Structure formats: structure tokens, C-alpha cells
GROMACS .gro file of C-alpha atoms in nm:
model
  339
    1UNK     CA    1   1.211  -4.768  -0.950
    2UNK     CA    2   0.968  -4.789  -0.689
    3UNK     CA    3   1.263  -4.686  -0.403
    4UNK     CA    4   1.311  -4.366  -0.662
    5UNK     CA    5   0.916  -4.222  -0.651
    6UNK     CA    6   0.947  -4.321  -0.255
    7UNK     CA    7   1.212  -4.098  -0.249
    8UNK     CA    8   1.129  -3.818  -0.475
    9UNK     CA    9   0.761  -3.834  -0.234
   10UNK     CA   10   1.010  -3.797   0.070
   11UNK     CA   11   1.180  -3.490  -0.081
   12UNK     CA   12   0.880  -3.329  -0.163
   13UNK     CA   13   0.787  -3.299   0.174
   14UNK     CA   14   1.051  -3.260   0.340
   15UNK     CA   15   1.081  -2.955   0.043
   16UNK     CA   16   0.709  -2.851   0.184
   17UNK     CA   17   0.806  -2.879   0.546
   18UNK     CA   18   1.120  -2.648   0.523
   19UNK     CA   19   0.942  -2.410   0.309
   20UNK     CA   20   0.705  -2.374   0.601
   21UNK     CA   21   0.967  -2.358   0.869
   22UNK     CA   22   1.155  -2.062   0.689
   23UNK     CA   23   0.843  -1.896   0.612
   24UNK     CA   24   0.751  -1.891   1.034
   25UNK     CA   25   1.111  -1.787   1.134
   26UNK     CA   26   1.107  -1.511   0.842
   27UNK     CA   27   0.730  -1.445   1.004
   28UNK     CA   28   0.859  -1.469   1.383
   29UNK     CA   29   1.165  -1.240   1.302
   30UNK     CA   30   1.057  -0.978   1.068
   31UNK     CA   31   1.193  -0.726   1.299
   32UNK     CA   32   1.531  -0.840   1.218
   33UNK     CA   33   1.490  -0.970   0.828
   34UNK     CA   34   1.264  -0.699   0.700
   35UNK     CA   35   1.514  -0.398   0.749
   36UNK     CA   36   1.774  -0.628   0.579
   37UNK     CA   37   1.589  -0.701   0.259
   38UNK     CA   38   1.494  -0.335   0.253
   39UNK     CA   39   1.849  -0.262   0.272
   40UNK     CA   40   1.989  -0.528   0.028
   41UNK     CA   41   1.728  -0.368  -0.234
   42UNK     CA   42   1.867  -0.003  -0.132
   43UNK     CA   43   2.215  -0.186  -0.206
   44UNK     CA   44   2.094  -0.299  -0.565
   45UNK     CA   45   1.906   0.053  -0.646
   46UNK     CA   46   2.264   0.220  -0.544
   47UNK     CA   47   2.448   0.076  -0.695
   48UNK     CA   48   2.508   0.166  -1.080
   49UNK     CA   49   2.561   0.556  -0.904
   50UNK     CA   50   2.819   0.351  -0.676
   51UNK     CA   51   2.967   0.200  -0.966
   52UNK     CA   52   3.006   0.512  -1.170
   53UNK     CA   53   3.159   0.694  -0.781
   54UNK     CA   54   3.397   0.383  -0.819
   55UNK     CA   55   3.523   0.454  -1.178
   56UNK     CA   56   3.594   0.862  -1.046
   57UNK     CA   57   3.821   0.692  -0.763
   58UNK     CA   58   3.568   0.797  -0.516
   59UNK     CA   59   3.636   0.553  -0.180
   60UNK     CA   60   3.297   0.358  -0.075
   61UNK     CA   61   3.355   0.497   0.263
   62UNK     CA   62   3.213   0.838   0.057
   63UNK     CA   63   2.960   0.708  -0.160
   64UNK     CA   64   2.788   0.515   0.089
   65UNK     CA   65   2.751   0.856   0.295
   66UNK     CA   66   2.621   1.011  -0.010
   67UNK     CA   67   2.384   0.728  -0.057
   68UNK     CA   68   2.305   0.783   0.327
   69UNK     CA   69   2.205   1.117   0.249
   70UNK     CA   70   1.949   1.071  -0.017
   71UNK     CA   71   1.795   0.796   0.193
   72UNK     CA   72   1.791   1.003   0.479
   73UNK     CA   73   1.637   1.268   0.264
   74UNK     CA   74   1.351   1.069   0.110
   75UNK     CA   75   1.273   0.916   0.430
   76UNK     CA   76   1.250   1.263   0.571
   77UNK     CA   77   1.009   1.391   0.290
   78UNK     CA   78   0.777   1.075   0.372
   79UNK     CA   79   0.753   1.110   0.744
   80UNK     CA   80   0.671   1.477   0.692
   81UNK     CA   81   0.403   1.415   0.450
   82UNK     CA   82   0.250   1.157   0.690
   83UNK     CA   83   0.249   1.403   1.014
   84UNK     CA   84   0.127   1.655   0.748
   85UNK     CA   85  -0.133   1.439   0.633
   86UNK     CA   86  -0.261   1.372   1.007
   87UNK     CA   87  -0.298   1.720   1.116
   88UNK     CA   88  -0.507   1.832   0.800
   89UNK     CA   89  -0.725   1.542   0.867
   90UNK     CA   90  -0.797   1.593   1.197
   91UNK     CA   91  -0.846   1.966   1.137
   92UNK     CA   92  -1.140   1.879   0.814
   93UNK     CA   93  -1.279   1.596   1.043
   94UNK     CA   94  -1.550   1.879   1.199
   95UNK     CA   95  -1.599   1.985   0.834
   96UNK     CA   96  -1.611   1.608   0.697
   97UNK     CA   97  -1.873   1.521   1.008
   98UNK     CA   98  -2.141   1.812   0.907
   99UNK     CA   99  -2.089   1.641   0.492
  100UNK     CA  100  -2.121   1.297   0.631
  101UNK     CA  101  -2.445   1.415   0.768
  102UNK     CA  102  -2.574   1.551   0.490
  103UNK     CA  103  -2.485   1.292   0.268
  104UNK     CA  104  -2.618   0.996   0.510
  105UNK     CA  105  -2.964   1.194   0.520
  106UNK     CA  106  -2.952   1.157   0.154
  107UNK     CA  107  -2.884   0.824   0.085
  108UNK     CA  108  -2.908   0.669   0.441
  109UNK     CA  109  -3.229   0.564   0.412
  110UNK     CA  110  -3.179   0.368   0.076
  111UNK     CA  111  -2.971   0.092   0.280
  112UNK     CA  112  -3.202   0.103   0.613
  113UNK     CA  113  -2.918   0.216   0.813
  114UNK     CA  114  -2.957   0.486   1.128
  115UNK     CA  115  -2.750   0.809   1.154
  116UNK     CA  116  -2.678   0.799   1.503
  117UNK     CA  117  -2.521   0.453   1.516
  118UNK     CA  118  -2.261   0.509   1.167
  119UNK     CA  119  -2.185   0.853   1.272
  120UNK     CA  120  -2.158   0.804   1.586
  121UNK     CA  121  -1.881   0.453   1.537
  122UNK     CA  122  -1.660   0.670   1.250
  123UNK     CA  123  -1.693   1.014   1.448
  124UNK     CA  124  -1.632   0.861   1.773
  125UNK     CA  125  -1.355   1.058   1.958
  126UNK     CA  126  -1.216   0.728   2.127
  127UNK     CA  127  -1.206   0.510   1.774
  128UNK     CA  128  -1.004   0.866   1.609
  129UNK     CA  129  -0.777   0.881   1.881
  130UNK     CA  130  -0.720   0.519   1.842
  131UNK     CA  131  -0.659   0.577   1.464
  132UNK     CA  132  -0.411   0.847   1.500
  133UNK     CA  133  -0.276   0.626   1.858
  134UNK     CA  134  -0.201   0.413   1.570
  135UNK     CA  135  -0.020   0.599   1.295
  136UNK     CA  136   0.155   0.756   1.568
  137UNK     CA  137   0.266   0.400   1.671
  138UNK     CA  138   0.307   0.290   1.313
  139UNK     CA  139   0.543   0.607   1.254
  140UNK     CA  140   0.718   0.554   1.582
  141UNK     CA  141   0.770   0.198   1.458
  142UNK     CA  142   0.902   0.283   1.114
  143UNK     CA  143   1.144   0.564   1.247
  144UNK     CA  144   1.294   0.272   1.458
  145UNK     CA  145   1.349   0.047   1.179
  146UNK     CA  146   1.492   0.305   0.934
  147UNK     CA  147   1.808   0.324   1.177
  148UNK     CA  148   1.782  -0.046   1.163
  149UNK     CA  149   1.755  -0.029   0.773
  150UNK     CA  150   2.033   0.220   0.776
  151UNK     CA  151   2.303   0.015   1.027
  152UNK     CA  152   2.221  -0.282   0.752
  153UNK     CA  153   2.292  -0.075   0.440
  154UNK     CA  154   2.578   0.091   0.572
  155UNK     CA  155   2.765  -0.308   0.578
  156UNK     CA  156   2.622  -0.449   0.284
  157UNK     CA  157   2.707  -0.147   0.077
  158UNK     CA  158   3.037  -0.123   0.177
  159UNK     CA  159   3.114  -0.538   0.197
  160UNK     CA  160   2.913  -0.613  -0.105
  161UNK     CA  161   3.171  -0.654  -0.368
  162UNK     CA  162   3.395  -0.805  -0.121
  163UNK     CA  163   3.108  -1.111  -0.115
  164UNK     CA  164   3.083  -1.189  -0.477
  165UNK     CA  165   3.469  -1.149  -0.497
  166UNK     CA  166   3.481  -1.408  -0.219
  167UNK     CA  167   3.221  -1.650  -0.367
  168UNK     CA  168   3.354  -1.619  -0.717
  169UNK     CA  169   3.726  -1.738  -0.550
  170UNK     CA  170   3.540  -1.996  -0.422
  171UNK     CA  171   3.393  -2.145  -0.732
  172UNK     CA  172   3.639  -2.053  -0.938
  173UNK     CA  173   3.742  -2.443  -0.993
  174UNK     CA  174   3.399  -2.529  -1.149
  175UNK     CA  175   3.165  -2.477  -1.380
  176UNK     CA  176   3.027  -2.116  -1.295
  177UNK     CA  177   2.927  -1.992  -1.558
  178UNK     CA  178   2.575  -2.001  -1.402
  179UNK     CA  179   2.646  -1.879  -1.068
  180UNK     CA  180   2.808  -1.582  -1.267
  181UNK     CA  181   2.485  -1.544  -1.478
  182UNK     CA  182   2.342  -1.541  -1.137
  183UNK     CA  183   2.499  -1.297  -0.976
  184UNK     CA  184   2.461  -1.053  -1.258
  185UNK     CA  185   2.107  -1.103  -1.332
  186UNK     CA  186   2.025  -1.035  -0.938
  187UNK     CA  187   2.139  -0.715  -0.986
  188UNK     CA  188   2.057  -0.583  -1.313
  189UNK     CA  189   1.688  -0.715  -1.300
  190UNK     CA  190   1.624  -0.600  -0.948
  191UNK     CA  191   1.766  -0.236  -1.033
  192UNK     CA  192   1.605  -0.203  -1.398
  193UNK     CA  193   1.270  -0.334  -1.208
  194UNK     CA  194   1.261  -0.087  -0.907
  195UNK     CA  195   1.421   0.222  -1.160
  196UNK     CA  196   1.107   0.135  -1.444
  197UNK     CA  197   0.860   0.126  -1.159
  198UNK     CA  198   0.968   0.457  -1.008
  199UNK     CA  199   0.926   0.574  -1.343
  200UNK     CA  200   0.567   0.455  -1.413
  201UNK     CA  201   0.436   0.557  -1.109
  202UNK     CA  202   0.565   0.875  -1.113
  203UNK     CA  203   0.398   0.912  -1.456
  204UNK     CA  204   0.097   0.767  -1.277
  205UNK     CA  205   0.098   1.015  -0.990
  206UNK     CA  206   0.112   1.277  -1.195
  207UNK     CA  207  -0.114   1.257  -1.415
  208UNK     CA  208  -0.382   1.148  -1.155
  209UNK     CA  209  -0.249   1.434  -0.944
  210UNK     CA  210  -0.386   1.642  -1.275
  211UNK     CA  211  -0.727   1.481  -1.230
  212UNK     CA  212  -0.748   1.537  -0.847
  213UNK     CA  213  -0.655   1.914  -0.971
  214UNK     CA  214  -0.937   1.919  -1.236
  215UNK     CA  215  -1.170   1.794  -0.982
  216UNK     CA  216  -1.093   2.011  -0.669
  217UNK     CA  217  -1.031   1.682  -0.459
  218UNK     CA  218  -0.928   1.814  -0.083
  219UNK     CA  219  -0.599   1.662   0.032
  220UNK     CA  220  -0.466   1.628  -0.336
  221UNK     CA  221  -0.047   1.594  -0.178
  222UNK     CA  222  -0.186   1.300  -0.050
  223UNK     CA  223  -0.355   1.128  -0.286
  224UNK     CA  224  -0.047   1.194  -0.548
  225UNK     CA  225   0.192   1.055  -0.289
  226UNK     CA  226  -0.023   0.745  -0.226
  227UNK     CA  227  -0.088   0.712  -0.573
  228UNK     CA  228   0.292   0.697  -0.626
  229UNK     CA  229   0.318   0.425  -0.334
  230UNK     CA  230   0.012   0.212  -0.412
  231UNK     CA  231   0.128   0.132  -0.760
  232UNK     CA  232   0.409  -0.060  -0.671
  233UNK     CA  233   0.172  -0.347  -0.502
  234UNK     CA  234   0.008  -0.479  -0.822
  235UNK     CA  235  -0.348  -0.530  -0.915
  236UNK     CA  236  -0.446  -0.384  -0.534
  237UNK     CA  237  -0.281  -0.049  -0.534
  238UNK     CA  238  -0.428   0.087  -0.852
  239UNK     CA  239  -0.761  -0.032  -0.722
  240UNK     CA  240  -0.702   0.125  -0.367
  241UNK     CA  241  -0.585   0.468  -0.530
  242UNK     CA  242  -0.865   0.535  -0.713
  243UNK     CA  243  -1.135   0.425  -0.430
  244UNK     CA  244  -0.982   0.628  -0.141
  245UNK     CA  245  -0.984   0.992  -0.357
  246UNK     CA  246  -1.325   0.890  -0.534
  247UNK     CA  247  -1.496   0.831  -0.151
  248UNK     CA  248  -1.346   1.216  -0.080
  249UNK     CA  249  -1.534   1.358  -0.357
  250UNK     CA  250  -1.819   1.200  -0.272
  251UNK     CA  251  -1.859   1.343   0.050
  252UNK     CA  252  -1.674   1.664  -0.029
  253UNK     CA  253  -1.941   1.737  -0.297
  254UNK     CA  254  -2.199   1.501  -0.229
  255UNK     CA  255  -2.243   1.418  -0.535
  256UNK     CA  256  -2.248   1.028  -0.708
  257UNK     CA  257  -2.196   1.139  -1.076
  258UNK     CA  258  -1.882   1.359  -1.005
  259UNK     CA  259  -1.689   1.074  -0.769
  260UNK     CA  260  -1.825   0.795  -1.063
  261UNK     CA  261  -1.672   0.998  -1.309
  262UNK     CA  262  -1.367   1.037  -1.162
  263UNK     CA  263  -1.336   0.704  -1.067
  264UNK     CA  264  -1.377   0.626  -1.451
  265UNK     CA  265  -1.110   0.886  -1.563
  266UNK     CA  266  -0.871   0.763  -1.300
  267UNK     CA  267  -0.951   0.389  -1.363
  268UNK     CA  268  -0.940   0.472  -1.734
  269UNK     CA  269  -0.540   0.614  -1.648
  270UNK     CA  270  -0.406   0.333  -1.485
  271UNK     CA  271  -0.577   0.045  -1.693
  272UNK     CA  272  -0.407   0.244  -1.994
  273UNK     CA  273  -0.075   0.264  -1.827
  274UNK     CA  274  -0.023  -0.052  -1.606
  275UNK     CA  275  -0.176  -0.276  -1.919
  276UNK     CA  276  -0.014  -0.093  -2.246
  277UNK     CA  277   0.261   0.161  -2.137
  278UNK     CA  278   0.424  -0.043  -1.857
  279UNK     CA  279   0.424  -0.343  -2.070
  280UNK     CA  280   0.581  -0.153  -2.358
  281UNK     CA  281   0.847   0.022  -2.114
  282UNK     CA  282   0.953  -0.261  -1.910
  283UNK     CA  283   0.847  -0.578  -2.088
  284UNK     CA  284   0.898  -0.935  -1.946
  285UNK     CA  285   1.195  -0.843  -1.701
  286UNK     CA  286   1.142  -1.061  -1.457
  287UNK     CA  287   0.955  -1.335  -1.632
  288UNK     CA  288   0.687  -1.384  -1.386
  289UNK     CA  289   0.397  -1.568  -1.388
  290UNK     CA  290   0.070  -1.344  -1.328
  291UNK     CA  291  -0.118  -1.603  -1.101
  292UNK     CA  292   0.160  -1.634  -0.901
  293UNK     CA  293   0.263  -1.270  -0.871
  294UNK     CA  294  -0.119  -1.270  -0.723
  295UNK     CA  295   0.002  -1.591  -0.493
  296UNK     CA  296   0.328  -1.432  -0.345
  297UNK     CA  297   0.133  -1.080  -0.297
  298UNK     CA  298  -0.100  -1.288  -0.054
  299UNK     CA  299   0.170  -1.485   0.085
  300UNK     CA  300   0.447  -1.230   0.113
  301UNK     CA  301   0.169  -0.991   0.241
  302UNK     CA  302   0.071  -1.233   0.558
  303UNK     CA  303   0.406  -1.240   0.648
  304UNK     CA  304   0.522  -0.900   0.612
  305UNK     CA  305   0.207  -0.700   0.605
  306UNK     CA  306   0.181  -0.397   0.358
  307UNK     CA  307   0.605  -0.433   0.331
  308UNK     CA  308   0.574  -0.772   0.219
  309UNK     CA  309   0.295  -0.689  -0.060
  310UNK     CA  310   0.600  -0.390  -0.190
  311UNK     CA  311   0.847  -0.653  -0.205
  312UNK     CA  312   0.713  -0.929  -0.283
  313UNK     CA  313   0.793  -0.895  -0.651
  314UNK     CA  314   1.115  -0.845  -0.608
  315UNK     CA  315   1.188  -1.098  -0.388
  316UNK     CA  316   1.009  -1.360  -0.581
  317UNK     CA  317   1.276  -1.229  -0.873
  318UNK     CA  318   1.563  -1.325  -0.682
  319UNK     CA  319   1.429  -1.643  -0.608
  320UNK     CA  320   1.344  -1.738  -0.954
  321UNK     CA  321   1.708  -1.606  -1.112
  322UNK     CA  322   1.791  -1.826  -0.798
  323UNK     CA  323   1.682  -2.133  -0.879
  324UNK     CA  324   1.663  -2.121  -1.258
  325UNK     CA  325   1.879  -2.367  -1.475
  326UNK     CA  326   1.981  -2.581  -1.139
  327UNK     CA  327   2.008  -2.909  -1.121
  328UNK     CA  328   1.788  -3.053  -0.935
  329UNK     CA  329   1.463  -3.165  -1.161
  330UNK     CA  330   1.237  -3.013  -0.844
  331UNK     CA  331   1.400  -2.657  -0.865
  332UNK     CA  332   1.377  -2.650  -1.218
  333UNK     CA  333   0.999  -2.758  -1.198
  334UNK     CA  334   0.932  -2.473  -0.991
  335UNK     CA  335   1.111  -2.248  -1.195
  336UNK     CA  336   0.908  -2.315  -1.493
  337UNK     CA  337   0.575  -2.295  -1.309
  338UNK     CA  338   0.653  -1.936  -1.121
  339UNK     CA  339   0.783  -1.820  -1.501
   0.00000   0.00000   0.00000
């Protein structure tokens, strides 16, 4: 009995230790695992339209160009919008500077702060060139792993099937009923996750897009397009979409009462929607646990920044269809706490 606990106690750290270990080399190597998630989840959203190119006789040599072509496309539209976005900033910053000044000499005072010194740190030519230095980076970064992203999708998509052929052949002699479960719940989970989400934060976007309208926000493309983006991190991007918009108003205007109230409306929107319509729509999918949907954003987001924080409910999906009904009494444990 006693030789059982010590090793159960053994396994348990061991279990920690590993944990750890993967979590630094998935860390260390992002560069190289990040762009293959990203792909395997392109694979997933794919792949009922690859399915029904399949059942026209339509070779996956062909649908994975098509599917090349609407990434290639979207990607496009989003690197556009973000030069876009940084040359109508930096041509409103003069504008933004002269509001900022008015609205500091207004309210400055309240919170014993000087002029000169706030100004002069968010205005500062050297700190804006080191902003935009930095998206240009960022973008130069992202660019580089989209071919990455790309070179991944273009295997997986066409070897895919070939896989879970293999790895059904190779179970074939046991009990796998489970492992086919498995590999069918990966799938249609992941896919009816990411295709609901598209869906709600479309119907997000646009209805705050309506409410930037209403309000004569400046930079509304923007705002809609983050909007869109932010609501697949949970809890934080709803939060950051509204604050980002309402601070515009504010010093668009200058005026508290209109940016309050349109932080209310917009709040108002996305309690309504990510509490009661999302719910409704998509239900318990993916069985998760709230607190630790919170825990994985955190952790996923430390190791893979703001990419880690978008896929970090997914991933912690796959995981949990992963390890659910196994046998081992410490995978099943965690199971039932992450569900």
C-alpha cells in the first residue's frame, strides 16, 4: 500500500516535471510549433469544404490550392488593413496632439499631472517611431511566418487522411472504439467551435460597427475589425474592444458622457451576446471549465503571446477530447477538473 502512494507521489512529479519541460521547448521553439498549430487548425476549419471537393472527385492536389487561395486572400485583407490602419494614424496624430491638449487642460489638473511631461512621453517623435519600428517589425514577422504557416498546411492537408488511415491500421486489433471517438470529436468540435465563433463575432462586429457609426467614432474599419479579432480571446477581448474606441471618443469629442455612454451601449452588446446568444448558439461544445479557460488564457498567453491567448481554447479542446475516458486514474482526474 504504502509502495503504491510512493509511487503514485513519484508519478505526479515526474507528470509536473514533463509538463514543464514541454511547456519550455513549446516556449523556446514557437517559431517552429506556432505556424504548425495554426496550420493544423486551418486543416480542421477546411476541411468539411475538402470533404464535400472529395465527394465531386476533386483531387486534394486542387482543393488544397483552393484552400491556399482563400488563406492567401484573408491574410491579404488583414495586412492591408494594418498598413491602412498605420498611415491614418500617423496622419490624425497632429490632429489627436492639439485634442490631447485640450482635453489634458481640462482634466489635467484633477490628477496633479503636468502637460509637458505626458504630452511630451506619448507625442514624442522617437517613442512613435519606435511604435510604428514595431508594427513594422511585428508585420515583417508575421508575413514570414504565414509562408511558414502555408509550407505546414500545404502537408498536413494533403497527408491528413493518410494519418488517421495509418493509425486506425494500427489499432485496428484492439479496442478502439475510443481512439475512433477521438479522432472524430477532434475534428468536429474544433471546426463547429472556430465556424460558431466566426459567426458571433461577426454578429458582434457588426453591430458595434453600428454604434461606432451612430457615434461618429474616427477610425471605425478598425475598431470593427478588432472587434471581430478581440472576441475570440475570452473575457479580455470584449473588455479591450470597448476601452480602445471609448478612449477615441473621448478625445475626439472631449467629452466624458458621450465615451461613458458608449462604453455602456457597447458593454451592454457584448454582455448580451457573449452571456445569452453565444450560449444559446453554441452551448457546451467543448465542455470547458470557466476557471480554467481563464488559467490556459494566462498560460497559453506567456508562452505564445497574443497567438497563444487565440488558441488557447482550442488547444485546451484537443487536449481534453485527448485525454478523456483513458485509463490512467491521473488523466482521467484531470479530465474531470478542466471539464
Amino acid at each position: 500500500m504504502k509502495q503504491n502512494k510512493n509511487y503514485g507521489i513519484q508519478t505526479f512529479f515526474i507528470s509536473i516535471i514533463g509538463i514543464v519541460v514541454v511547456l519550455y521547448i513549446l516556449k523556446t521553439l514557437q517559431h517552429i510549433f506556432l505556424p504548425l498549430i495554426i496550420a493544423y487548425f486551418f486543416v480542421l476549419v477546411f476541411m468539411p469544404i475538402n470533404r464535400f471537393l472529395s465527394s465531386k472527385k476533386i483531387p486534394i492536389s486542387i482543393a488544397t490550392i483552393f484552400n491556399l487561395s482563400i488563406i492567401s486572400v484573408l491574410i491579404w485583407g488583414l495586412i492591408s488593413i494594418i498598413i491602412s490602419s498605420a498611415a491614418q494614424f500617423a496622419e490624425a496624430l497632429p490632429i489627436y496632439e492639439k485634442k490631447f491638449a485640450l482635453v489634458f487642460a481640462q482634466y489635467g489638473k484633477i490628477f496633479n499631472l503636468k502637460e509637458e511631461e505626458v504630452s511630451g512621453y506619448i507625442f514624442n517623435r522617437d517613442n512613435i517611431s519606435q511604435i510604428f519600428g514595431g508594427v513594422f517589425s511585428s508585420t515583417m514577422s508575421f508575413i514570414s511566418a504565414v509562408f511558414l504557416i502555408l509550407f505546414y498546411f500545404i502537408f498536413l492537408n494533403t497527408g491528413y487522411d493518410r494519418v488517421l488511415e495509418v493509425v486506425k491500421e494500427k489499432y485496428s486489433g484492439l479496442d478502439d472504439s475510443r481512439l475512433e471517438k477521438r479522432i472524430k470529436d477532434i475534428p468536429a468540435k474544433i471546426q463547429s467551435y472556430i465556424i460558431t465563433k466566426i459567426f458571433i463575432s461577426l454578429l458582434t462586429a457588426m453591430i458595434i460597427g453600428i454604434i461606432l457609426y451612430v457615434f461618429d467614432v474616427d477610425f471605425i474599419v478598425i475598431w470593427i475589425v478588432l472587434t471581430f479579432l478581440l472576441n475570440f480571446i475570452p473575457n479580455f477581448g470584449s473588455i479591450i474592444a470597448v476601452i480602445l474606441p471609448m478612449l477615441t471618443l473621448f478625445l475626439q469629442f472631449n467629452s466624458i458622457s458621450k465615451a461613458v455612454l458608449f462604453a455602456v451601449f457597447a458593454s451592454v452588446i457584448q454582455n448580451i451576446i457573449g452571456n445569452y446568444v453565444e450560449p444559446k448558439i453554441m452551448g457546451n461544445k467543448l465542455g470547458l471549465n470557466p476557471l480554467f479557460i481563464l488559467f490556459s488564457l494566462l498560460i497559453w498567453g506567456y508562452i505564445w503571446g497574443l497567438a497563444g491567448m487565440f488558441l488557447a481554447i482550442p488547444i485546451m479542446a484537443v487536449i481534453k477530447i485527448l485525454i478523456t475516458d483513458s485509463d490512467s486514474e491521473t488523466l482521467t482526474f484531470i479530465s474531470k477538473l478542466i471539464s
